[in-house]
CSV table of C-alpha atoms in Angstrom, one decimal:
chain,number,residue,atom,x,y,z
A,1,UNK,CA,19.7,-9.5,12.1
A,2,UNK,CA,16.8,-10.4,14.4
A,3,UNK,CA,16.2,-7.3,16.5
A,4,UNK,CA,13.9,-4.5,17.4
A,5,UNK,CA,15.0,-1.3,15.7
A,6,UNK,CA,13.9,2.2,16.6
A,7,UNK,CA,12.3,3.8,13.5
A,8,UNK,CA,10.4,6.8,14.6
A,9,UNK,CA,9.0,8.9,17.5
A,10,UNK,CA,5.3,8.8,18.1
A,11,UNK,CA,5.0,12.5,17.6
A,12,UNK,CA,6.4,12.4,14.1
A,13,UNK,CA,4.0,9.7,12.9
A,14,UNK,CA,0.5,11.1,13.4
A,15,UNK,CA,-2.6,9.2,12.2
A,16,UNK,CA,-2.8,9.1,8.4
A,17,UNK,CA,1.0,9.5,8.0
A,18,UNK,CA,3.7,7.2,6.7
A,19,UNK,CA,7.5,7.1,7.1
A,20,UNK,CA,9.9,5.2,4.9
A,21,UNK,CA,13.0,3.7,6.6
A,22,UNK,CA,16.0,1.9,5.2
A,23,UNK,CA,17.5,-0.8,7.4
A,24,UNK,CA,20.5,-2.8,6.0
A,25,UNK,CA,19.6,-2.0,2.4
A,26,UNK,CA,15.9,-3.0,2.8
A,27,UNK,CA,13.1,-0.4,2.6
A,28,UNK,CA,10.2,-0.6,5.1
A,29,UNK,CA,7.1,1.5,5.4
A,30,UNK,CA,5.9,2.5,8.8
A,31,UNK,CA,2.2,3.6,8.8
A,32,UNK,CA,-0.1,5.1,11.3
A,33,UNK,CA,-3.6,4.1,10.2
A,34,UNK,CA,-6.3,5.4,12.6
A,35,UNK,CA,-3.9,5.4,15.5
A,36,UNK,CA,-2.5,1.9,14.9
A,37,UNK,CA,1.1,1.4,13.9
A,38,UNK,CA,1.9,-1.0,11.0
A,39,UNK,CA,5.0,-1.9,9.2
A,40,UNK,CA,5.2,-3.4,5.7
A,41,UNK,CA,7.6,-3.8,2.8
A,42,UNK,CA,7.8,-0.5,0.9
A,43,UNK,CA,7.4,-2.1,-2.6
A,44,UNK,CA,4.1,-3.1,-4.2
A,45,UNK,CA,4.2,-6.8,-5.1
A,46,UNK,CA,2.7,-6.1,-8.6
A,47,UNK,CA,5.2,-3.7,-10.2
A,48,UNK,CA,7.7,-3.0,-7.3
A,49,UNK,CA,6.6,0.7,-7.0
A,50,UNK,CA,7.1,2.4,-3.7
A,51,UNK,CA,4.0,2.2,-1.6
A,52,UNK,CA,5.1,5.5,0.1
A,53,UNK,CA,3.8,7.2,-3.0
A,54,UNK,CA,0.3,5.7,-2.4
A,55,UNK,CA,-2.3,6.6,0.2
A,56,UNK,CA,-3.7,5.1,3.4
A,57,UNK,CA,-7.4,3.9,3.2
A,58,UNK,CA,-8.6,2.7,6.5
A,59,UNK,CA,-6.4,-0.2,7.5
A,60,UNK,CA,-5.1,-0.7,3.9
A,61,UNK,CA,-2.5,1.0,1.7
A,62,UNK,CA,-3.2,1.8,-2.0
A,63,UNK,CA,-0.5,1.7,-4.6
A,64,UNK,CA,-0.3,4.9,-6.7
A,65,UNK,CA,0.5,3.1,-10.0
A,66,UNK,CA,-2.4,0.7,-10.7
A,67,UNK,CA,-4.5,1.0,-7.6
A,68,UNK,CA,-3.8,-2.3,-5.9
A,69,UNK,CA,-4.7,-2.1,-2.2
A,70,UNK,CA,-3.1,-4.2,0.5
A,71,UNK,CA,-4.2,-5.0,4.1
A,72,UNK,CA,-1.8,-3.4,6.5
A,73,UNK,CA,-2.7,-6.2,9.0
A,74,UNK,CA,-2.0,-9.2,6.8
A,75,UNK,CA,-0.3,-7.8,3.7
A,76,UNK,CA,-2.9,-9.6,1.5
A,77,UNK,CA,-3.9,-7.9,-1.7
A,78,UNK,CA,-7.4,-6.5,-1.6
A,79,UNK,CA,-7.7,-5.3,-5.2
A,80,UNK,CA,-6.3,-6.4,-8.5
A,81,UNK,CA,-4.0,-6.3,-10.3
A,82,UNK,CA,-1.8,-7.4,-7.4
A,83,UNK,CA,-2.2,-11.1,-6.5
A,84,UNK,CA,0.8,-11.6,-4.2
A,85,UNK,CA,0.9,-10.2,-0.6
A,86,UNK,CA,3.4,-7.8,0.8
A,87,UNK,CA,5.4,-8.7,3.9
A,88,UNK,CA,4.2,-7.3,7.2
A,89,UNK,CA,6.4,-6.9,10.3
A,90,UNK,CA,5.7,-6.6,14.1
A,91,UNK,CA,5.9,-3.2,15.7
A,92,UNK,CA,5.8,-2.0,19.3
A,93,UNK,CA,5.8,1.3,21.1
A,94,UNK,CA,7.9,2.0,24.2
A,95,UNK,CA,8.6,5.3,25.8
A,96,UNK,CA,7.0,7.2,22.9
A,97,UNK,CA,9.3,5.5,20.4
A,98,UNK,CA,8.2,3.2,17.6
A,99,UNK,CA,10.2,0.0,17.0
A,100,UNK,CA,10.2,-2.4,14.1
A,101,UNK,CA,11.1,-6.1,14.4
A,102,UNK,CA,13.4,-7.0,11.5
A,103,UNK,CA,14.6,-10.5,10.6
């Protein structure tokens, strides 16, 4: 699959909110951080805990288990113990709908 997939309506993803979506058996996290929409893998690269259980801090997301933070822009780890990045995905908005580009 190499397509744009509709994942949310803009009105259901207000700033500071997240939505977890499952597409073809893979979990993605759609995040509205300060009005910008990001998409990342749902699992922390350190212990494979759902990042949906964490919190948004500016343009990063913090894992609830050990406190690792990841950039929502690049996926790079910003705090230990995580040393590996999480995958990021392109998003777009069209007609008040949020789309995720999946590979």
